[in-house]
GROMACS .gro file of N, CA and C in nm:
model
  387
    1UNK      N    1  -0.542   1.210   0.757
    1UNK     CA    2  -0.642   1.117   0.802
    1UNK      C    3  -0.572   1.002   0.876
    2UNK      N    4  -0.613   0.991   0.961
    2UNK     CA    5  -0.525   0.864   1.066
    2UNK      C    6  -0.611   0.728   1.019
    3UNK      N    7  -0.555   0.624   1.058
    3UNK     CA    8  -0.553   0.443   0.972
    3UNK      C    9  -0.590   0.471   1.108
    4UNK      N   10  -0.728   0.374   1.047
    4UNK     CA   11  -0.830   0.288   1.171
    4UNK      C   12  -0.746   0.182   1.151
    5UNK      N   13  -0.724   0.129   1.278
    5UNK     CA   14  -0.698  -0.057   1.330
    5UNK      C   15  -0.851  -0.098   1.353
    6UNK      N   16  -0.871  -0.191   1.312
    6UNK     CA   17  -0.995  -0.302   1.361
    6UNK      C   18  -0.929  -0.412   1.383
    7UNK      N   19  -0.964  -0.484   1.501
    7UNK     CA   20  -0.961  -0.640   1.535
    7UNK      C   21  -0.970  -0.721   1.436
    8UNK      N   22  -0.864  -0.805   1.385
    8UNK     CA   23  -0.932  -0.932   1.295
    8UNK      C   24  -1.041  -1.020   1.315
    9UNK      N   25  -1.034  -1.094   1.454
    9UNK     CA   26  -1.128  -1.109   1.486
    9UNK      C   27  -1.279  -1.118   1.557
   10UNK      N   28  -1.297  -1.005   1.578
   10UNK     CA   29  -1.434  -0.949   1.620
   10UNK      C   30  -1.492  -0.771   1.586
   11UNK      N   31  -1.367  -0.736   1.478
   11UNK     CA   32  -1.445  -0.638   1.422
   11UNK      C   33  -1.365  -0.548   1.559
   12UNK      N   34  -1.345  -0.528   1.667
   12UNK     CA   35  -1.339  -0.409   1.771
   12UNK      C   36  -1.240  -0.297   1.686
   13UNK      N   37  -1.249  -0.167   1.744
   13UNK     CA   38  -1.193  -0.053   1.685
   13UNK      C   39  -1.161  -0.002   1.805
   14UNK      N   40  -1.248   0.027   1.885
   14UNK     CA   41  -1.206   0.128   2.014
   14UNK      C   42  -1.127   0.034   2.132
   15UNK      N   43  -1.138  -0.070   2.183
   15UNK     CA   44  -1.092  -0.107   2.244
   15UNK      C   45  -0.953  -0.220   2.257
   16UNK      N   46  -0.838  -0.135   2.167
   16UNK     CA   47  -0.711  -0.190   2.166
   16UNK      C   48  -0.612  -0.114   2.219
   17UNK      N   49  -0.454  -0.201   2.231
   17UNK     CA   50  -0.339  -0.156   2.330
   17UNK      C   51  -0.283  -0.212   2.234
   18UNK      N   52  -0.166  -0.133   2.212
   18UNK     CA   53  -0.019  -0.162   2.118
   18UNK      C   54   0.078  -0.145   2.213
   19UNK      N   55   0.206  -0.265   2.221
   19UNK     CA   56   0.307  -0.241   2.291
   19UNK      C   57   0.444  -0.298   2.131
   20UNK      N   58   0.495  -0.206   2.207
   20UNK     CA   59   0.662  -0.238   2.117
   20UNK      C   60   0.710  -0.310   2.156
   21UNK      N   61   0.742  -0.446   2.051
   21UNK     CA   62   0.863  -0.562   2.037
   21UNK      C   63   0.945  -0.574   1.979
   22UNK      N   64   1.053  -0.687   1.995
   22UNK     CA   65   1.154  -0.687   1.922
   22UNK      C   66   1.087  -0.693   1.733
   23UNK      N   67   1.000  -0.783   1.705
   23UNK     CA   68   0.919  -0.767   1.582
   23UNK      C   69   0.821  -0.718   1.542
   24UNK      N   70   0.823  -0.598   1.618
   24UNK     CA   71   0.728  -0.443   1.593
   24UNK      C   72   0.633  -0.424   1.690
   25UNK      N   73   0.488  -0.327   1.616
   25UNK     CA   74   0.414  -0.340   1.712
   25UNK      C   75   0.281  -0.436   1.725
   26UNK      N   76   0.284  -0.516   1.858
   26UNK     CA   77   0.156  -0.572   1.880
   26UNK      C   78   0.047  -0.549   1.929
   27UNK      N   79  -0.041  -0.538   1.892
   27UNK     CA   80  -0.202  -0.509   1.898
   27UNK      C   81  -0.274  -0.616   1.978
   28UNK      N   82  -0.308  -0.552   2.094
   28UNK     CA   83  -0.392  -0.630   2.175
   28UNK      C   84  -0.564  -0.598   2.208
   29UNK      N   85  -0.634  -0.684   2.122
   29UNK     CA   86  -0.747  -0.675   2.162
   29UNK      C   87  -0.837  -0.686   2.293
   30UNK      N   88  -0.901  -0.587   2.361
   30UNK     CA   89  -0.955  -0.619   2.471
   30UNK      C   90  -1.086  -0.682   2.517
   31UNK      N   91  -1.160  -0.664   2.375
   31UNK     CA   92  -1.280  -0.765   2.420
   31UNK      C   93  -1.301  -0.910   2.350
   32UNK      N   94  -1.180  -0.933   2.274
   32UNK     CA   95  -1.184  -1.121   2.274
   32UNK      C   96  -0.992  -1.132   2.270
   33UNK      N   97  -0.975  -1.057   2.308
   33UNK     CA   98  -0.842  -1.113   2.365
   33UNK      C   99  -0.746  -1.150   2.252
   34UNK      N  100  -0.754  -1.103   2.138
   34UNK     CA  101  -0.675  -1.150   2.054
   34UNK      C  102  -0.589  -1.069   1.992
   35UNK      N  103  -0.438  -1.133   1.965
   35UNK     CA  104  -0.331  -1.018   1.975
   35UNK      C  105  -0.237  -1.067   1.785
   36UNK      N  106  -0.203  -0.962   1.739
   36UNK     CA  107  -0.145  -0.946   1.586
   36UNK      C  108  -0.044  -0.848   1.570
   37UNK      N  109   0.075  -0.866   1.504
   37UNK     CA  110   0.143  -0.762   1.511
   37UNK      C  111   0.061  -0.644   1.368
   38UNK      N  112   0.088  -0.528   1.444
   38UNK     CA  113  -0.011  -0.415   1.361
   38UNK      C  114   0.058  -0.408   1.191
   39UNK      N  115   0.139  -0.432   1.130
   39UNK     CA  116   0.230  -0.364   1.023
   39UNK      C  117   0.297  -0.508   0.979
   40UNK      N  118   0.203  -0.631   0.958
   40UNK     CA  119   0.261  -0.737   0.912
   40UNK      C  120   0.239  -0.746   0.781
   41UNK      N  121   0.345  -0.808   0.740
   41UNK     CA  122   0.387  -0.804   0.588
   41UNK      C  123   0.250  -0.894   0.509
   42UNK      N  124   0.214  -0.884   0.417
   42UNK     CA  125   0.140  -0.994   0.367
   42UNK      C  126   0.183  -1.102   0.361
   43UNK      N  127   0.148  -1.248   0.335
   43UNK     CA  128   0.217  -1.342   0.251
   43UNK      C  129   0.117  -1.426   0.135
   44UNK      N  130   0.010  -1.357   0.120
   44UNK     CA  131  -0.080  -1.398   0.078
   44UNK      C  132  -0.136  -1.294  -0.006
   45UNK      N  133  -0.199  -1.293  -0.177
   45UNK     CA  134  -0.232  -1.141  -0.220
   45UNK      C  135  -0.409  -1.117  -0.166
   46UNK      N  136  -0.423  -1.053  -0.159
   46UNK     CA  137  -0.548  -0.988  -0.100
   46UNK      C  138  -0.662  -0.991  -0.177
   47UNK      N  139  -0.616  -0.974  -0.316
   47UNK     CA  140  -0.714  -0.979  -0.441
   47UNK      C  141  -0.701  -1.156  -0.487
   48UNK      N  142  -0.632  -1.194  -0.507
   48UNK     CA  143  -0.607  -1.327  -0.574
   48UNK      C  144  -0.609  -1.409  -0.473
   49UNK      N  145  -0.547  -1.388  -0.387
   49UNK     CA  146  -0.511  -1.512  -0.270
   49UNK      C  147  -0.386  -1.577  -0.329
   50UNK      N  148  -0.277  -1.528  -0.410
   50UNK     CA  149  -0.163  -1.596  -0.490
   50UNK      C  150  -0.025  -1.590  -0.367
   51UNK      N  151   0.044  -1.670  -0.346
   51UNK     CA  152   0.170  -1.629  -0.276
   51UNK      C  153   0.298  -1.579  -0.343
   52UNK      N  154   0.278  -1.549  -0.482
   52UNK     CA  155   0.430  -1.464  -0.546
   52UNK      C  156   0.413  -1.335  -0.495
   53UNK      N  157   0.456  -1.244  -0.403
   53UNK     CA  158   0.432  -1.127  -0.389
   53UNK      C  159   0.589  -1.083  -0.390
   54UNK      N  160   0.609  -0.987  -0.436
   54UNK     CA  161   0.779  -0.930  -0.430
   54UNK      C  162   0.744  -0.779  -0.357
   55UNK      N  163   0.900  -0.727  -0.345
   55UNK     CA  164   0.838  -0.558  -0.283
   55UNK      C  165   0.927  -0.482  -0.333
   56UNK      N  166   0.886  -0.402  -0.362
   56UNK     CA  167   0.948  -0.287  -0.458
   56UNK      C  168   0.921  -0.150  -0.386
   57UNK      N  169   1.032  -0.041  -0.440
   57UNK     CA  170   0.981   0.062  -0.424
   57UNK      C  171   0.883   0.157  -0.483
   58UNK      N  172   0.813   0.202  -0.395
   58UNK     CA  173   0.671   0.328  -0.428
   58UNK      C  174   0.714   0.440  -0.434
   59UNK      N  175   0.738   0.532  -0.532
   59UNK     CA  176   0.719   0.730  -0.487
   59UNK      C  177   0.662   0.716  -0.442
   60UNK      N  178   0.696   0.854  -0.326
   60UNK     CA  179   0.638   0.911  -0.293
   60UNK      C  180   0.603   1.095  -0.313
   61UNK      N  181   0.530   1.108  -0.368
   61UNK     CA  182   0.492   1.251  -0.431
   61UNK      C  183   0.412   1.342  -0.362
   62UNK      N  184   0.476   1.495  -0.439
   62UNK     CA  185   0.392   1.634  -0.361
   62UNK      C  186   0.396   1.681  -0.472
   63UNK      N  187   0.290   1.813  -0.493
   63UNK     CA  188   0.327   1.920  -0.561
   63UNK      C  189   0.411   2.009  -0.537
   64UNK      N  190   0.478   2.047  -0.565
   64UNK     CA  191   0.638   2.148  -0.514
   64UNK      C  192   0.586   2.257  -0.591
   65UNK      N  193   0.511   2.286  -0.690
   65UNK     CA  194   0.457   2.445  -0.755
   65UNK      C  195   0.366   2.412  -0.855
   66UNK      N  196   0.289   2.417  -0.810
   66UNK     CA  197   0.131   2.471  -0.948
   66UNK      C  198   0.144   2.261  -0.949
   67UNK      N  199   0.174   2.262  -1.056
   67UNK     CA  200   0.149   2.102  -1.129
   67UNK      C  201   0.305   2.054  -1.086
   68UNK      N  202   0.381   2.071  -1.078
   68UNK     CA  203   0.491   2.033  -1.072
   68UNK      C  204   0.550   1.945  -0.971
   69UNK      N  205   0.527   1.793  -1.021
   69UNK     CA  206   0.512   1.670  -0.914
   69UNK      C  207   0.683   1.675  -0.892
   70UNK      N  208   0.707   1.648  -0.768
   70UNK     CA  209   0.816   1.581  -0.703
   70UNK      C  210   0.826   1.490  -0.607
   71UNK      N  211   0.917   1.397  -0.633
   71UNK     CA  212   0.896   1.261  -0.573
   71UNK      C  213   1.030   1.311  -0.456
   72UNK      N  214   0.913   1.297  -0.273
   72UNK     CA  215   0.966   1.332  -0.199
   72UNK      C  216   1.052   1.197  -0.119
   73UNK      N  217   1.048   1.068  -0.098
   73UNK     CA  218   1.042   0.992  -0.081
   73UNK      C  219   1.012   0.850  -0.151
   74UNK      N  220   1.032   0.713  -0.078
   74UNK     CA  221   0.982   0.626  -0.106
   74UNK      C  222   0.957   0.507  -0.024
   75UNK      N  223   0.869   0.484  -0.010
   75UNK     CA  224   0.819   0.316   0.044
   75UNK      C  225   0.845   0.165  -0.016
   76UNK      N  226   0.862   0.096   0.045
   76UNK     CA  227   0.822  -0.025  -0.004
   76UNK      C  228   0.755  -0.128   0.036
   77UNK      N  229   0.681  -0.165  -0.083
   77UNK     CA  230   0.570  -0.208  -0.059
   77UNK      C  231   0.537  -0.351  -0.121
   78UNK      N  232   0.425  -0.417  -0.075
   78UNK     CA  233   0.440  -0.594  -0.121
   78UNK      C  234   0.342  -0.578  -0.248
   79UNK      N  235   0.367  -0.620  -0.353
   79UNK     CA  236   0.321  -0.605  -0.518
   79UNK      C  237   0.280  -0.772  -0.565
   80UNK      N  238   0.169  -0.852  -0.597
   80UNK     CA  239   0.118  -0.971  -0.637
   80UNK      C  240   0.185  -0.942  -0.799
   81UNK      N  241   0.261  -1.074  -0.853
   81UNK     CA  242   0.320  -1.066  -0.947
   81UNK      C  243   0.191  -1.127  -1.039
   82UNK      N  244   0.123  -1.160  -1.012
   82UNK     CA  245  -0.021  -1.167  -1.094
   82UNK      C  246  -0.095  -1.045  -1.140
   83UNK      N  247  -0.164  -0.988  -0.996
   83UNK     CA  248  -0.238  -0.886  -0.990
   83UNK      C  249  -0.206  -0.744  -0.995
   84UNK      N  250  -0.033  -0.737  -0.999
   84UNK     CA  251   0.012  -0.587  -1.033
   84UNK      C  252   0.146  -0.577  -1.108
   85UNK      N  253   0.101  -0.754  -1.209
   85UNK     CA  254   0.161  -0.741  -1.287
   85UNK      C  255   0.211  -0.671  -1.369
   86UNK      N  256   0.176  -0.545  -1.418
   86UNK     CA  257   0.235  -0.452  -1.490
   86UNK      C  258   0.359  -0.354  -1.438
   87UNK      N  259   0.257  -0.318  -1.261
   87UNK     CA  260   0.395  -0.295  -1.200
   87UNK      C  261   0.458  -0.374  -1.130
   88UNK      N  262   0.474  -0.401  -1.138
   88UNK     CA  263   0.575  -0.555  -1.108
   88UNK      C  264   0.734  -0.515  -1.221
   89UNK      N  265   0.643  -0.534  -1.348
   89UNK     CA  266   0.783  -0.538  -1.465
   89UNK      C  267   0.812  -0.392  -1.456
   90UNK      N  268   0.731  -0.285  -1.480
   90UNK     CA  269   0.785  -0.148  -1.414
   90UNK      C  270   0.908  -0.129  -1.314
   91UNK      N  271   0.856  -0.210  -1.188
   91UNK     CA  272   0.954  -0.155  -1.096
   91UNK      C  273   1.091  -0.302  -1.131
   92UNK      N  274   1.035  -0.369  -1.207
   92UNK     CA  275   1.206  -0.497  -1.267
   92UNK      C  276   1.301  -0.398  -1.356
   93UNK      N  277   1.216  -0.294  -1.433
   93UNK     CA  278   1.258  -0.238  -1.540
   93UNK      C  279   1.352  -0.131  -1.484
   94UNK      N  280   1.357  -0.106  -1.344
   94UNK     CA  281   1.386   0.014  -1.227
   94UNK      C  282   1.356   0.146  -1.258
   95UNK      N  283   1.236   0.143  -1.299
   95UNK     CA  284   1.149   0.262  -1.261
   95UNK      C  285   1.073   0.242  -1.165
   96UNK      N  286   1.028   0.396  -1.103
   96UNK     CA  287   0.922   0.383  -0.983
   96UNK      C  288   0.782   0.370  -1.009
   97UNK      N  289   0.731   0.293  -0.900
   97UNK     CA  290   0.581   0.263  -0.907
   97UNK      C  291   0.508   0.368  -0.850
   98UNK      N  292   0.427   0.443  -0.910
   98UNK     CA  293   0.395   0.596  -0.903
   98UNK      C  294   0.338   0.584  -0.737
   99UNK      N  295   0.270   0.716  -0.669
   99UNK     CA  296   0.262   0.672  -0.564
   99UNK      C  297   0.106   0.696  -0.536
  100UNK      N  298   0.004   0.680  -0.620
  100UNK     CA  299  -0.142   0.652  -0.655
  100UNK      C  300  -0.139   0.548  -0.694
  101UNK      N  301  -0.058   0.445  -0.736
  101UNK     CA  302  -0.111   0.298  -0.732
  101UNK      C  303  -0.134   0.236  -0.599
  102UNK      N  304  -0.268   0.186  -0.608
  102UNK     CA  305  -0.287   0.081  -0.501
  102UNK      C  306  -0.246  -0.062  -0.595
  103UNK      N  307  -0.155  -0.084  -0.474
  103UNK     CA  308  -0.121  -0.247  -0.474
  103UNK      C  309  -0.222  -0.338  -0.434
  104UNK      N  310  -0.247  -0.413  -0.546
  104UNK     CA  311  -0.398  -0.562  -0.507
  104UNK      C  312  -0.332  -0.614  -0.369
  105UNK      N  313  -0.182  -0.679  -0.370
  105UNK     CA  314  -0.174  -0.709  -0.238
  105UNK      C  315  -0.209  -0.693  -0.128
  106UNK      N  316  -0.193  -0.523  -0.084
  106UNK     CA  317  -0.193  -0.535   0.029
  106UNK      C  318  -0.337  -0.463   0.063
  107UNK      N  319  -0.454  -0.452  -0.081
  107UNK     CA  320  -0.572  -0.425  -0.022
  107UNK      C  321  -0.638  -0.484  -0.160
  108UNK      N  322  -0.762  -0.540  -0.110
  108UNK     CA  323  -0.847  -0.562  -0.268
  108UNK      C  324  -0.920  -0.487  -0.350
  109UNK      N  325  -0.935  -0.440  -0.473
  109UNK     CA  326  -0.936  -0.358  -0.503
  109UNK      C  327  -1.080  -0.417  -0.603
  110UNK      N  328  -1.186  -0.276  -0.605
  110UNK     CA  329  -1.309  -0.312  -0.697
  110UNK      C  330  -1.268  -0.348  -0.851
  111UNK      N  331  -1.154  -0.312  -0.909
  111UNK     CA  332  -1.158  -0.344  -1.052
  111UNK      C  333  -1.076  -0.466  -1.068
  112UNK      N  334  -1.070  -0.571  -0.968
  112UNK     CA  335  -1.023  -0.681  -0.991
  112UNK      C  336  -0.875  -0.668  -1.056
  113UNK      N  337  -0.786  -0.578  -1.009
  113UNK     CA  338  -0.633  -0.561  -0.984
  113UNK      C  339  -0.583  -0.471  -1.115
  114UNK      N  340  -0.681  -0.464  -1.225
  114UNK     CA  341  -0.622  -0.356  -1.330
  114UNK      C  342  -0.613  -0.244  -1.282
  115UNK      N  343  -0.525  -0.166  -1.374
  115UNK     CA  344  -0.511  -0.024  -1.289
  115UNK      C  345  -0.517   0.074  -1.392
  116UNK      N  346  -0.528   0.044  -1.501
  116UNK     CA  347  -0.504   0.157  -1.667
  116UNK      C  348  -0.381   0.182  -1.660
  117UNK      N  349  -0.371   0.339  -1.654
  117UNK     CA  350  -0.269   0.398  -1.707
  117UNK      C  351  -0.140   0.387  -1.562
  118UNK      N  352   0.008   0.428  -1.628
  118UNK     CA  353   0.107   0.436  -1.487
  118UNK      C  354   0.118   0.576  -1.514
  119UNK      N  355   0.068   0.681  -1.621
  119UNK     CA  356   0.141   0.825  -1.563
  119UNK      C  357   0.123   0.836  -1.448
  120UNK      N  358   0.188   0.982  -1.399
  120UNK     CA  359   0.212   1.016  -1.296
  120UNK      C  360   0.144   1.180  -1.345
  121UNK      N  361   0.023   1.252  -1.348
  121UNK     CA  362  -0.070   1.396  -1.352
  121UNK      C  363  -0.118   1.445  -1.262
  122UNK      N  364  -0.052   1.535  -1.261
  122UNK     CA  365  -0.124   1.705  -1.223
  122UNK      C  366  -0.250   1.607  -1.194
  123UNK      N  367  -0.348   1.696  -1.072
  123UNK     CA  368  -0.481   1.658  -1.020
  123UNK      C  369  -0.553   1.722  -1.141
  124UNK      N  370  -0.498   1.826  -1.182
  124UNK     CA  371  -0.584   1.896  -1.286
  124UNK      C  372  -0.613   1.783  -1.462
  125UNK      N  373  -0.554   1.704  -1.469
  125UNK     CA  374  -0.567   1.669  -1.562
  125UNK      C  375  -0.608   1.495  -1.569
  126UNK      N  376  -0.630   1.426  -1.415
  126UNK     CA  377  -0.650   1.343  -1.399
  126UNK      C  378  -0.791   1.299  -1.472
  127UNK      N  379  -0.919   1.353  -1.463
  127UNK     CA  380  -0.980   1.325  -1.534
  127UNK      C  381  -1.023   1.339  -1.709
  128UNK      N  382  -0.908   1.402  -1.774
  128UNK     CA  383  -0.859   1.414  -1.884
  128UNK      C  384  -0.783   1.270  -1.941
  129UNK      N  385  -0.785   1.154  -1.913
  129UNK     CA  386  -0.713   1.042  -1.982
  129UNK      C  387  -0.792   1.039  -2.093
   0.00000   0.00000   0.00000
């Protein structure tokens, strides 16, 4: 599934231009003219509005046979030491932050930043907690 860009400010979707800079890529809006680099870091949490955000690494996971998760990769990603507080001390503890957690940071999330459990399950057993 490809990531929609929308304009910050006026909502546009179809009518943008990205050019490459020395500090990534910028997004140029064409019907109010307003330009953002596309892949900017937060500095602000999304759910809280708090500025402690740290970044840690994310698995990244596949199934490699039947149930059998393997972590192919990893990201890193900006984590609110408020709102994902749990993983927060997870990834201090240097374990990985599974790679089905959404981070409150960098999107807001309906359950107001809890997340339950950190396993890491088989699709088959996900609704089994």
């Amino acid at each position: 599934m490809a990531r929609q860009i929308v304009c910050p400010s006026c909502g546009e979707s179809e009518d943008l231009n990205g050019s490459r800079t020395a500090e990534g890529i910028v997004v140029s809006c064409q019907s109010c003219k307003a330009n953002w680099l596309r892949d900017s870091v937060p500095d602000t949490c999304a759910t809280c509005g708090g500025t402690d955000i740290e970044f840690h690494p994310q698995a990244l996971t596949q199934y490699a046979r039947g149930t059998q998760v393997s972590i192919v990769g990893w990201r890193h990603g900006p984590f609110c030491v408020v709102c994902d507080a749990e993983v927060v001390q997870t990834a201090r503890d240097g374990k990985p932050i599974p790679a089905a957690y959404i981070s409150a940071a960098a999107k807001p999330r309906a359950d107001g930043g809890t997340t339950g459990t950190l396993r890491i399950l088989p699709e088959s057993f996900i609704g089994e907690r």
